[in-house]
Amino acid sequence: MAEGGETAGPGHVPVTLRVNGRSRSLFIEPRRTLLDMLRADLQLTGAKQACDRGHCGACTVLLDGRAIYACLALAIATEGRDVTTVEGIEGPDRLHPIQAAFIEHDAFQCGFCTPGHIMSLVSLLNAAPDPSEEQVRRAVSGNLCRCGAYPNIVKAGLAAAATLRGLRSDAAREGEDG
Amino acid sequence: MRPFDYAAPATMTEATQLLRDVAAAPLGGGTDLLPLMKDGLVEPSRLVDLRRLPGLESIEPVAGGLRLGALVTLDRIESDDAIRTGFRLLAEAASAASSPQLRNMGTLGGNLCQRPRCWYFRGGYRCFRAGGDACYAVGGENEYLAILGGDPCYIVHPSDVGPALIALDAQIALQGPDGRRFVQAEDFFVGVKESLTRETVLEPGEIVTHVELPAQPSGARGTYLKAMDRGAWSFALAAVAAQLALDGGIVRDARIVLGGVAPTPWRCPAAEQALVGATLSGTTAALAAARAVEGAQPMSRNAYKVDLARGLVERALARLMPDRGSG
């Protein structure tokens, strides 16, 4: 990692960041995008590569809790930061409430854009647990769905928000009881 | 992308040194730079990441105004209380830009320095903007291009924030190898008569470090309206940043700036003169709107922009009328 006035690269250089809660150290070229690093170096293929220009949203991941396009971030610039992909929002054998809501509300056809939409909704619900329909629509306005599942995506987002609020209040009650 | 080396300096002195030596480019959010590099339109041999420089992510009050670091993201501008309260049209402009992901990544400085979206320039044509000797949009695909201030190159400046900063009479702080300087937001952008290959006054190695929003006069209120070819995540077909100072219903000061219609954000002095001293009404709004697009010279496919820009100015002024409650 380049410190102070020093430069790193253009060959492979060490980078350390947290991915889905786990510290990962890699050797990469400075020109490696976060998306290529996730998919090719870490085999996390949930974030999809389509336009690779920030025009489609299929590569949406969280950087320090906020939705970004992984195709437009350099991996080296995420040194020390926290990245969450769709693989990291729930355990391997369980669905996150947003994922469950997508199934329940038929919020996809081909499914290619789905991880991106889900990560945009995770970002929204982190910041706004009780969003309006307009907020949900706006939260996924940076994700294209060529199958046109938008109305059901919005329904799924609102339903997932309600489920998550319920889980939180259950947890709070258990906390009081305990 | 071609290989490049990377540095993340912690001081401005180091950053300036790193930027002066080679074909270096500053890296902010990267949302415009990376696509330009992937398409081979710019090929820096070094990226200087500005993220570790002190103070570039801060929003702080100064003398009734605000000082914004160049790395403040559009998302923060959209949601910051001080900006929403005192400089509402800037929050509206940031909110109208791009998509949630891009607003989380994209920075104030980067939004001002983004390159034009002309289809021919982005498509790798050797046009004026790319150092060539023709504009392929004349008689070509020009529906998104300039109706004002073009000839011989008809790009439109894509920034939403730029028109808002000019309407707020902001100053932009620059740092380069020869030191620090300030320019008025209006003077930051360079028209096609001045240069065909750059859009700002930035010299090689020079970067935007801050934007200073001055205290606004009493009775100040403003708004930003943007017309797009879809409801979200698109560049302006036309946009207007309007900032007025009202005393009762009388306009004491007016700044009207169009976006998406000219190679720079386009200030409209004739529209401002039609407003100052007048009572803000439907009649004065219509007159000012007509003045705003005076001298427009549409291309073969973009005459619609003249009516669109005029309509936006009229609608923005209607929103700012005292009984409308817009602040």
Short mmCIF file of C-alpha atoms in Angstrom, two decimals:
data_model
loop_
_atom_site.label_atom_id
_atom_site.label_comp_id
_atom_site.label_asym_id
_atom_site.label_seq_id
_atom_site.Cartn_x
_atom_site.Cartn_y
_atom_site.Cartn_z
CA MET A 1 0.00 0.00 0.00
CA ALA A 2 1.33 3.40 -0.99
CA GLU A 3 1.88 5.68 1.98
CA GLY A 4 2.76 9.35 2.00
CA GLY A 5 4.45 10.50 -1.17
CA GLU A 6 5.31 7.01 -2.36
CA THR A 7 3.77 5.29 -5.34
CA ALA A 8 2.66 1.68 -5.67
CA GLY A 9 2.58 -0.40 -8.82
CA PRO A 10 2.02 -0.57 -11.73
CA GLY A 11 2.79 -4.22 -10.87
CA HIS A 12 1.12 -6.27 -8.16
CA VAL A 13 0.92 -4.63 -4.75
CA PRO A 14 -0.53 -5.77 -1.42
CA VAL A 15 -3.99 -4.64 -0.40
CA THR A 16 -5.88 -5.50 2.77
CA LEU A 17 -9.57 -4.88 3.29
CA ARG A 18 -12.56 -6.50 4.97
CA VAL A 19 -14.95 -8.44 2.75
CA ASN A 20 -18.17 -9.76 4.30
CA GLY A 21 -16.72 -9.30 7.77
CA ARG A 22 -13.47 -11.11 7.07
CA SER A 23 -10.04 -9.54 6.60
CA ARG A 24 -8.62 -10.35 3.15
CA SER A 25 -5.09 -9.63 1.91
CA LEU A 26 -4.37 -9.82 -1.80
CA PHE A 27 -1.74 -8.91 -4.36
CA ILE A 28 -3.31 -6.93 -7.17
CA GLU A 29 -2.42 -4.39 -9.83
CA PRO A 30 -3.59 -0.83 -9.08
CA ARG A 31 -5.78 -1.02 -12.21
CA ARG A 32 -7.83 -3.92 -10.78
CA THR A 33 -11.40 -2.85 -10.10
CA LEU A 34 -13.16 -3.87 -6.91
CA LEU A 35 -15.59 -5.87 -9.05
CA ASP A 36 -12.84 -7.88 -10.79
CA MET A 37 -11.16 -8.49 -7.46
CA LEU A 38 -14.36 -9.77 -5.88
CA ARG A 39 -15.29 -11.99 -8.81
CA ALA A 40 -11.91 -13.26 -10.01
CA ASP A 41 -9.67 -13.16 -6.94
CA LEU A 42 -12.20 -13.93 -4.21
CA GLN A 43 -14.68 -16.01 -6.27
CA LEU A 44 -17.54 -13.88 -4.99
CA THR A 45 -19.63 -13.85 -8.15
CA GLY A 46 -22.83 -12.44 -6.65
CA ALA A 47 -21.96 -8.96 -7.88
CA LYS A 48 -22.51 -9.22 -11.63
CA GLN A 49 -20.46 -7.74 -14.45
CA ALA A 50 -22.54 -6.34 -17.30
CA CYS A 51 -21.81 -2.83 -18.55
CA ASP A 52 -18.64 -2.32 -16.47
CA ARG A 53 -19.26 1.46 -16.81
CA GLY A 54 -21.68 2.33 -14.01
CA HIS A 55 -24.69 2.24 -16.32
CA CYS A 56 -26.56 -0.84 -15.08
CA GLY A 57 -26.21 -1.43 -11.32
CA ALA A 58 -25.65 -5.20 -11.55
CA CYS A 59 -22.36 -4.88 -9.63
CA THR A 60 -23.82 -3.00 -6.64
CA VAL A 61 -22.08 -3.79 -3.33
CA LEU A 62 -21.77 -1.93 -0.04
CA LEU A 63 -18.65 0.06 0.75
CA ASP A 64 -18.66 1.02 4.43
CA GLY A 65 -22.38 0.28 4.47
CA ARG A 66 -23.38 2.34 1.42
CA ALA A 67 -24.33 1.12 -2.03
CA ILE A 68 -21.73 1.70 -4.76
CA TYR A 69 -20.91 0.35 -8.20
CA ALA A 70 -17.99 -2.06 -7.75
CA CYS A 71 -17.04 -1.63 -11.43
CA LEU A 72 -16.18 2.03 -10.80
CA ALA A 73 -14.09 1.51 -7.66
CA LEU A 74 -10.43 0.57 -7.72
CA ALA A 75 -9.66 -2.29 -5.38
CA ILE A 76 -6.52 -0.54 -4.17
CA ALA A 77 -8.60 2.47 -3.11
CA THR A 78 -10.64 0.26 -0.77
CA GLU A 79 -7.59 -0.48 1.41
CA GLY A 80 -8.71 -0.75 5.04
CA ARG A 81 -12.39 -0.40 4.17
CA ASP A 82 -15.39 -2.66 4.60
CA VAL A 83 -17.04 -4.31 1.58
CA THR A 84 -20.27 -6.31 1.72
CA THR A 85 -21.53 -8.39 -1.18
CA VAL A 86 -24.81 -10.26 -1.53
CA GLU A 87 -22.97 -13.35 -0.23
CA GLY A 88 -22.34 -11.54 3.06
CA ILE A 89 -25.78 -10.30 4.05
CA GLU A 90 -26.92 -13.60 5.58
CA GLY A 91 -25.54 -17.04 6.47
CA PRO A 92 -25.02 -19.65 3.71
CA ASP A 93 -28.09 -21.69 4.70
CA ARG A 94 -30.53 -18.85 5.29
CA LEU A 95 -32.13 -16.09 3.32
CA HIS A 96 -31.96 -12.47 4.33
CA PRO A 97 -35.47 -10.98 4.72
CA ILE A 98 -34.94 -8.95 1.55
CA GLN A 99 -34.04 -12.11 -0.39
CA ALA A 100 -37.08 -13.89 1.05
CA ALA A 101 -39.30 -10.95 0.07
CA PHE A 102 -37.99 -11.10 -3.52
CA ILE A 103 -39.14 -14.73 -3.72
CA GLU A 104 -42.44 -14.04 -1.97
CA HIS A 105 -43.27 -11.10 -4.27
CA ASP A 106 -41.93 -12.57 -7.50
CA ALA A 107 -39.48 -9.66 -7.80
CA PHE A 108 -37.36 -11.11 -10.62
CA GLN A 109 -37.50 -13.15 -13.76
CA CYS A 110 -33.99 -13.90 -15.02
CA GLY A 111 -32.39 -12.84 -11.72
CA PHE A 112 -29.26 -11.25 -13.16
CA CYS A 113 -29.96 -7.80 -11.67
CA THR A 114 -31.29 -9.22 -8.39
CA PRO A 115 -28.11 -9.10 -6.26
CA GLY A 116 -27.66 -5.45 -7.22
CA HIS A 117 -31.24 -4.54 -6.38
CA ILE A 118 -30.95 -6.38 -3.07
CA MET A 119 -27.78 -4.55 -2.11
CA SER A 120 -29.36 -1.20 -2.96
CA LEU A 121 -32.24 -2.11 -0.64
CA VAL A 122 -29.87 -3.23 2.12
CA SER A 123 -28.20 0.19 1.85
CA LEU A 124 -31.59 1.94 2.04
CA LEU A 125 -32.92 -0.08 4.97
CA ASN A 126 -29.70 0.47 6.94
CA ALA A 127 -30.30 4.21 6.70
CA ALA A 128 -34.13 4.33 6.61
CA PRO A 129 -35.85 1.38 8.34
CA ASP A 130 -39.35 2.68 7.58
CA PRO A 131 -39.13 3.95 4.00
CA SER A 132 -41.97 5.34 1.91
CA GLU A 133 -42.73 3.75 -1.45
CA GLU A 134 -41.07 6.77 -3.07
CA GLN A 135 -37.89 6.16 -1.05
CA VAL A 136 -37.83 2.51 -2.14
CA ARG A 137 -38.31 3.48 -5.79
CA ARG A 138 -35.54 6.03 -5.50
CA ALA A 139 -33.22 3.56 -3.75
CA VAL A 140 -33.37 1.17 -6.71
CA SER A 141 -33.33 3.90 -9.36
CA GLY A 142 -29.67 3.11 -10.02
CA ASN A 143 -30.37 -0.53 -10.93
CA LEU A 144 -31.69 -1.62 -14.31
CA CYS A 145 -33.97 -4.65 -14.70
CA ARG A 146 -34.42 -5.63 -18.32
CA CYS A 147 -37.19 -8.07 -17.40
CA GLY A 148 -39.17 -5.16 -16.00
CA ALA A 149 -39.79 -6.54 -12.51
CA TYR A 150 -39.76 -3.05 -11.00
CA PRO A 151 -43.29 -3.00 -9.47
CA ASN A 152 -42.65 -6.26 -7.62
CA ILE A 153 -39.16 -5.12 -6.59
CA VAL A 154 -40.76 -2.11 -4.90
CA LYS A 155 -43.34 -4.36 -3.20
CA ALA A 156 -40.55 -6.66 -2.01
CA GLY A 157 -38.58 -3.72 -0.65
CA LEU A 158 -41.54 -2.43 1.36
CA ALA A 159 -42.40 -5.92 2.63
CA ALA A 160 -38.80 -6.58 3.66
CA ALA A 161 -38.68 -3.27 5.51
CA ALA A 162 -41.76 -4.31 7.52
CA THR A 163 -40.27 -7.75 8.26
CA LEU A 164 -36.98 -6.24 9.42
CA ARG A 165 -38.79 -3.75 11.67
CA GLY A 166 -40.68 -6.69 13.19
CA LEU A 167 -37.47 -8.62 13.79
CA ARG A 168 -35.88 -5.58 15.40
CA SER A 169 -38.78 -4.97 17.77
CA ASP A 170 -38.87 -8.71 18.66
CA ALA A 171 -35.15 -8.52 19.43
CA ALA A 172 -35.69 -5.37 21.51
CA ARG A 173 -38.48 -7.08 23.52
CA GLU A 174 -36.31 -10.13 24.11
CA GLY A 175 -33.58 -7.77 25.28
CA GLU A 176 -36.00 -6.23 27.82
CA ASP A 177 -37.22 -9.63 28.99
CA GLY A 178 -33.67 -10.95 29.31
CA MET B 1 -7.31 -0.09 -18.57
CA ARG B 2 -3.62 0.46 -19.12
CA PRO B 3 -1.33 -0.07 -16.14
CA PHE B 4 -0.64 2.90 -13.89
CA ASP B 5 0.97 3.50 -10.56
CA TYR B 6 -1.01 4.71 -7.57
CA ALA B 7 -0.39 6.96 -4.63
CA ALA B 8 -2.54 8.09 -1.73
CA PRO B 9 -0.66 11.06 -0.28
CA ALA B 10 -1.46 12.41 3.17
CA THR B 11 -0.38 16.00 2.54
CA MET B 12 -1.14 18.55 -0.15
CA THR B 13 2.59 19.11 -0.71
CA GLU B 14 3.06 15.43 -1.56
CA ALA B 15 -0.06 15.42 -3.72
CA THR B 16 1.11 18.42 -5.69
CA GLN B 17 4.52 16.82 -6.18
CA LEU B 18 3.00 13.53 -7.31
CA LEU B 19 0.67 15.29 -9.75
CA ARG B 20 3.32 17.46 -11.41
CA ASP B 21 5.84 14.83 -12.49
CA VAL B 22 4.18 12.56 -15.03
CA ALA B 23 0.88 12.13 -16.85
CA ALA B 24 -0.93 11.90 -13.53
CA ALA B 25 -4.63 12.21 -12.86
CA PRO B 26 -6.31 12.98 -9.53
CA LEU B 27 -8.72 10.32 -8.26
CA GLY B 28 -11.83 11.33 -6.33
CA GLY B 29 -14.88 9.09 -6.57
CA GLY B 30 -13.63 7.68 -9.88
CA THR B 31 -17.11 7.55 -11.42
CA ASP B 32 -16.07 9.49 -14.52
CA LEU B 33 -12.33 8.80 -14.57
CA LEU B 34 -12.65 5.00 -14.62
CA PRO B 35 -15.04 4.85 -17.59
CA LEU B 36 -12.79 7.32 -19.46
CA MET B 37 -9.78 5.09 -18.75
CA LYS B 38 -11.62 1.88 -19.64
CA ASP B 39 -12.56 3.42 -22.98
CA GLY B 40 -9.00 4.64 -23.58
CA LEU B 41 -10.07 8.29 -23.71
CA VAL B 42 -7.57 9.20 -21.01
CA GLU B 43 -4.49 7.14 -20.20
CA PRO B 44 -2.80 8.44 -17.07
CA SER B 45 0.40 6.74 -15.99
CA ARG B 46 -0.38 7.57 -12.35
CA LEU B 47 -3.47 8.05 -10.22
CA VAL B 48 -3.19 10.26 -7.16
CA ASP B 49 -5.96 9.30 -4.75
CA LEU B 50 -7.06 12.44 -2.91
CA ARG B 51 -8.95 10.57 -0.18
CA ARG B 52 -6.30 10.84 2.52
CA LEU B 53 -5.74 14.57 2.17
CA PRO B 54 -6.94 16.42 5.27
CA GLY B 55 -10.09 18.54 5.17
CA LEU B 56 -11.33 17.56 1.73
CA GLU B 57 -14.33 15.69 3.13
CA SER B 58 -15.51 18.39 5.51
CA ILE B 59 -18.47 20.76 5.47
CA GLU B 60 -17.83 23.75 7.74
CA PRO B 61 -19.45 27.11 8.38
CA VAL B 62 -17.50 30.22 7.39
CA ALA B 63 -18.75 33.81 7.77
CA GLY B 64 -22.42 33.09 7.17
CA GLY B 65 -21.60 30.72 4.37
CA LEU B 66 -20.22 27.21 4.04
CA ARG B 67 -16.93 25.72 3.00
CA LEU B 68 -17.22 22.33 1.29
CA GLY B 69 -14.29 20.03 0.65
CA ALA B 70 -13.93 18.80 -2.91
CA LEU B 71 -14.38 15.18 -1.81
CA VAL B 72 -17.75 15.73 -0.15
CA THR B 73 -20.05 13.27 -1.91
CA LEU B 74 -23.20 14.30 -3.76
CA ASP B 75 -25.16 12.17 -1.33
CA ARG B 76 -23.92 14.26 1.60
CA ILE B 77 -24.69 17.50 -0.24
CA GLU B 78 -28.20 16.22 -0.84
CA SER B 79 -28.81 15.40 2.83
CA ASP B 80 -26.71 17.95 4.78
CA ASP B 81 -28.93 20.11 7.00
CA ALA B 82 -26.89 23.31 6.61
CA ILE B 83 -26.96 23.00 2.82
CA ARG B 84 -30.65 22.14 2.73
CA THR B 85 -31.50 25.09 4.95
CA GLY B 86 -29.31 27.81 3.53
CA PHE B 87 -28.48 26.69 -0.01
CA ARG B 88 -31.43 24.60 -1.00
CA LEU B 89 -30.89 24.69 -4.75
CA LEU B 90 -27.48 23.05 -4.30
CA ALA B 91 -29.08 20.16 -2.36
CA GLU B 92 -31.72 19.90 -5.09
CA ALA B 93 -29.07 19.86 -7.81
CA ALA B 94 -27.08 17.11 -6.08
CA SER B 95 -30.29 15.17 -5.56
CA ALA B 96 -31.12 15.41 -9.27
CA ALA B 97 -27.74 14.02 -10.32
CA SER B 98 -27.19 10.43 -11.43
CA SER B 99 -28.18 7.47 -9.21
CA PRO B 100 -27.93 6.59 -5.49
CA GLN B 101 -24.76 4.56 -6.03
CA LEU B 102 -23.13 7.33 -8.05
CA ARG B 103 -24.16 9.95 -5.48
CA ASN B 104 -22.56 7.81 -2.76
CA MET B 105 -19.32 7.68 -4.76
CA GLY B 106 -19.25 10.88 -6.80
CA THR B 107 -17.72 14.01 -5.31
CA LEU B 108 -18.35 17.73 -5.51
CA GLY B 109 -15.01 18.36 -7.22
CA GLY B 110 -15.44 15.45 -9.59
CA ASN B 111 -18.88 16.60 -10.62
CA LEU B 112 -17.39 19.94 -11.67
CA CYS B 113 -14.49 18.31 -13.54
CA GLN B 114 -16.38 15.55 -15.37
CA ARG B 115 -15.84 15.35 -19.10
CA PRO B 116 -18.63 15.92 -21.64
CA ARG B 117 -21.03 13.13 -22.56
CA CYS B 118 -21.21 13.87 -26.29
CA TRP B 119 -21.79 10.54 -27.99
CA TYR B 120 -19.03 11.19 -30.55
CA PHE B 121 -16.41 12.19 -27.97
CA ARG B 122 -17.22 9.21 -25.75
CA GLY B 123 -17.34 6.93 -28.76
CA GLY B 124 -13.71 7.58 -29.68
CA TYR B 125 -14.27 9.86 -32.70
CA ARG B 126 -11.35 12.17 -33.51
CA CYS B 127 -13.55 15.20 -33.00
CA PHE B 128 -12.51 18.69 -31.87
CA ARG B 129 -12.89 17.66 -28.23
CA ALA B 130 -10.56 14.71 -28.77
CA GLY B 131 -7.95 16.90 -30.50
CA GLY B 132 -9.26 16.28 -34.03
CA ASP B 133 -10.57 18.73 -36.59
CA ALA B 134 -14.31 18.18 -36.97
CA CYS B 135 -17.58 18.07 -35.07
CA TYR B 136 -19.48 15.00 -36.18
CA ALA B 137 -22.60 16.12 -34.36
CA VAL B 138 -23.27 18.87 -36.91
CA GLY B 139 -25.81 17.16 -39.12
CA GLY B 140 -25.43 14.04 -36.97
CA GLU B 141 -26.81 12.81 -33.65
CA ASN B 142 -27.19 16.14 -31.93
CA GLU B 143 -30.45 15.90 -29.99
CA TYR B 144 -28.66 16.10 -26.62
CA LEU B 145 -26.20 18.83 -27.59
CA ALA B 146 -25.88 22.60 -27.35
CA ILE B 147 -28.36 25.27 -28.36
CA LEU B 148 -26.26 28.10 -26.91
CA GLY B 149 -22.55 28.89 -27.06
CA GLY B 150 -21.61 26.07 -29.44
CA ASP B 151 -19.70 26.37 -32.73
CA PRO B 152 -17.44 24.76 -33.57
CA CYS B 153 -17.91 22.16 -30.79
CA TYR B 154 -21.42 21.57 -29.45
CA ILE B 155 -20.89 19.69 -26.20
CA VAL B 156 -23.10 20.49 -23.23
CA HIS B 157 -21.62 20.63 -19.78
CA PRO B 158 -23.13 17.68 -17.88
CA SER B 159 -22.82 19.00 -14.31
CA ASP B 160 -25.91 19.59 -12.18
CA VAL B 161 -23.87 21.11 -9.37
CA GLY B 162 -22.07 23.64 -11.60
CA PRO B 163 -25.13 25.75 -12.45
CA ALA B 164 -26.18 25.72 -8.79
CA LEU B 165 -22.76 26.98 -7.64
CA ILE B 166 -22.84 29.82 -10.17
CA ALA B 167 -26.36 30.76 -9.05
CA LEU B 168 -25.05 30.87 -5.46
CA ASP B 169 -22.03 32.99 -6.49
CA ALA B 170 -19.66 30.35 -5.08
CA GLN B 171 -15.88 30.49 -5.18
CA ILE B 172 -13.76 27.51 -6.11
CA ALA B 173 -10.38 26.96 -4.45
CA LEU B 174 -7.67 25.39 -6.61
CA GLN B 175 -4.29 24.02 -5.63
CA GLY B 176 -1.48 23.44 -8.10
CA PRO B 177 2.28 23.40 -8.54
CA ASP B 178 2.32 27.21 -8.48
CA GLY B 179 0.25 27.46 -5.29
CA ARG B 180 -3.29 28.24 -4.36
CA ARG B 181 -5.84 30.39 -6.19
CA PHE B 182 -9.55 31.13 -6.10
CA VAL B 183 -11.86 31.52 -9.06
CA GLN B 184 -15.53 32.46 -9.17
CA ALA B 185 -17.63 29.43 -10.09
CA GLU B 186 -18.74 31.33 -13.19
CA ASP B 187 -15.13 31.69 -14.34
CA PHE B 188 -14.16 28.07 -13.61
CA PHE B 189 -15.74 26.71 -16.79
CA VAL B 190 -14.13 27.29 -20.19
CA GLY B 191 -16.19 27.79 -23.35
CA VAL B 192 -15.36 26.44 -26.79
CA LYS B 193 -13.98 29.78 -27.95
CA GLU B 194 -11.34 29.54 -25.24
CA SER B 195 -10.47 25.86 -25.58
CA LEU B 196 -11.73 22.90 -27.57
CA THR B 197 -10.07 20.25 -25.44
CA ARG B 198 -10.72 21.26 -21.84
CA GLU B 199 -13.82 22.39 -19.98
CA THR B 200 -12.30 24.13 -16.96
CA VAL B 201 -9.51 26.56 -16.09
CA LEU B 202 -7.57 23.81 -14.29
CA GLU B 203 -3.92 23.76 -15.33
CA PRO B 204 -1.93 20.51 -15.52
CA GLY B 205 -1.35 19.23 -11.99
CA GLU B 206 -3.96 21.56 -10.50
CA ILE B 207 -6.91 20.25 -8.49
CA VAL B 208 -10.11 21.59 -6.94
CA THR B 209 -9.75 21.51 -3.14
CA HIS B 210 -12.80 23.40 -1.81
CA VAL B 211 -15.91 25.29 -2.73
CA GLU B 212 -16.98 28.32 -0.70
CA LEU B 213 -20.63 29.26 -0.61
CA PRO B 214 -21.02 32.90 0.47
CA ALA B 215 -23.76 34.13 2.82
CA GLN B 216 -26.88 34.77 0.76
CA PRO B 217 -28.80 38.06 0.97
CA SER B 218 -31.93 38.25 3.13
CA GLY B 219 -35.02 36.90 1.42
CA ALA B 220 -32.88 34.50 -0.63
CA ARG B 221 -34.55 31.43 -2.03
CA GLY B 222 -33.65 29.14 -4.87
CA THR B 223 -34.52 26.00 -6.72
CA TYR B 224 -33.07 23.59 -9.29
CA LEU B 225 -35.22 21.98 -11.97
CA LYS B 226 -34.00 19.36 -14.41
CA ALA B 227 -35.68 17.76 -17.41
CA MET B 228 -34.50 14.25 -18.32
CA ASP B 229 -35.42 11.64 -20.93
CA ARG B 230 -36.47 9.33 -18.06
CA GLY B 231 -37.48 9.88 -14.45
CA ALA B 232 -34.07 9.23 -12.88
CA TRP B 233 -30.38 8.54 -13.53
CA SER B 234 -29.90 10.63 -16.64
CA PHE B 235 -28.14 13.80 -17.72
CA ALA B 236 -30.10 17.00 -18.17
CA LEU B 237 -31.83 17.66 -21.46
CA ALA B 238 -32.10 21.08 -19.90
CA ALA B 239 -31.91 22.33 -16.34
CA VAL B 240 -32.14 25.60 -14.48
CA ALA B 241 -30.63 26.86 -11.25
CA ALA B 242 -32.54 29.93 -10.06
CA GLN B 243 -31.60 31.94 -6.99
CA LEU B 244 -33.58 35.05 -6.05
CA ALA B 245 -33.55 37.52 -3.19
CA LEU B 246 -37.10 38.68 -2.56
CA ASP B 247 -38.33 41.65 -0.52
CA GLY B 248 -42.07 41.25 -0.25
CA GLY B 249 -42.88 40.31 -3.81
CA ILE B 250 -40.10 42.45 -5.29
CA VAL B 251 -37.01 40.79 -6.74
CA ARG B 252 -33.88 42.44 -5.28
CA ASP B 253 -31.37 40.05 -6.77
CA ALA B 254 -31.58 37.26 -9.35
CA ARG B 255 -29.18 34.67 -10.70
CA ILE B 256 -30.46 32.36 -13.42
CA VAL B 257 -28.15 29.64 -14.80
CA LEU B 258 -29.05 26.98 -17.36
CA GLY B 259 -27.54 23.51 -17.48
CA GLY B 260 -27.49 20.96 -20.29
CA VAL B 261 -27.81 23.51 -23.08
CA ALA B 262 -24.30 24.91 -23.62
CA PRO B 263 -20.63 23.89 -23.35
CA THR B 264 -20.55 25.59 -19.94
CA PRO B 265 -23.24 26.22 -17.35
CA TRP B 266 -25.01 29.15 -19.04
CA ARG B 267 -25.74 32.27 -17.04
CA CYS B 268 -28.65 34.38 -18.32
CA PRO B 269 -27.98 38.08 -17.57
CA ALA B 270 -30.89 39.28 -19.72
CA ALA B 271 -33.30 37.12 -17.72
CA GLU B 272 -31.81 38.39 -14.45
CA GLN B 273 -32.20 42.03 -15.60
CA ALA B 274 -35.83 41.38 -16.47
CA LEU B 275 -36.42 40.25 -12.89
CA VAL B 276 -34.45 42.66 -10.71
CA GLY B 277 -36.69 45.48 -9.45
CA ALA B 278 -39.83 43.80 -10.76
CA THR B 279 -42.63 42.12 -8.86
CA LEU B 280 -42.33 38.37 -9.27
CA SER B 281 -45.45 37.32 -11.19
CA GLY B 282 -46.49 35.02 -13.99
CA THR B 283 -45.88 37.85 -16.43
CA THR B 284 -42.36 38.66 -15.26
CA ALA B 285 -41.53 34.95 -15.07
CA ALA B 286 -42.62 34.45 -18.69
CA LEU B 287 -40.62 37.48 -19.80
CA ALA B 288 -37.49 36.33 -17.94
CA ALA B 289 -37.88 32.81 -19.34
CA ALA B 290 -38.05 34.14 -22.89
CA ARG B 291 -34.94 36.25 -22.23
CA ALA B 292 -33.08 33.23 -20.84
CA VAL B 293 -33.04 31.48 -24.22
CA GLU B 294 -32.47 34.58 -26.33
CA GLY B 295 -29.87 33.93 -29.00
CA ALA B 296 -30.38 30.17 -28.98
CA GLN B 297 -29.25 28.51 -32.20
CA PRO B 298 -30.60 24.99 -32.21
CA MET B 299 -29.01 22.26 -34.29
CA SER B 300 -30.91 19.97 -36.65
CA ARG B 301 -32.44 17.80 -33.91
CA ASN B 302 -32.48 19.79 -30.69
CA ALA B 303 -34.85 22.73 -31.20
CA TYR B 304 -37.06 21.18 -28.51
CA LYS B 305 -34.48 22.28 -25.95
CA VAL B 306 -35.30 25.96 -26.52
CA ASP B 307 -38.90 25.49 -25.39
CA LEU B 308 -37.84 23.07 -22.66
CA ALA B 309 -35.32 25.47 -21.13
CA ARG B 310 -37.77 28.37 -21.35
CA GLY B 311 -40.47 26.30 -19.68
CA LEU B 312 -38.13 25.22 -16.90
CA VAL B 313 -37.14 28.81 -16.11
CA GLU B 314 -40.78 29.84 -15.97
CA ARG B 315 -41.67 26.91 -13.73
CA ALA B 316 -38.68 27.52 -11.43
CA LEU B 317 -39.68 31.15 -10.98
CA ALA B 318 -43.28 30.12 -10.27
CA ARG B 319 -41.97 27.83 -7.53
CA LEU B 320 -40.12 30.74 -5.96
CA MET B 321 -43.15 33.03 -5.71
CA PRO B 322 -43.70 33.92 -2.05
CA ASP B 323 -47.03 32.12 -1.58
CA ARG B 324 -45.55 28.86 -2.83
CA GLY B 325 -43.62 28.25 0.39
CA SER B 326 -40.40 27.13 -1.31
CA GLY B 327 -37.33 28.23 0.62
#
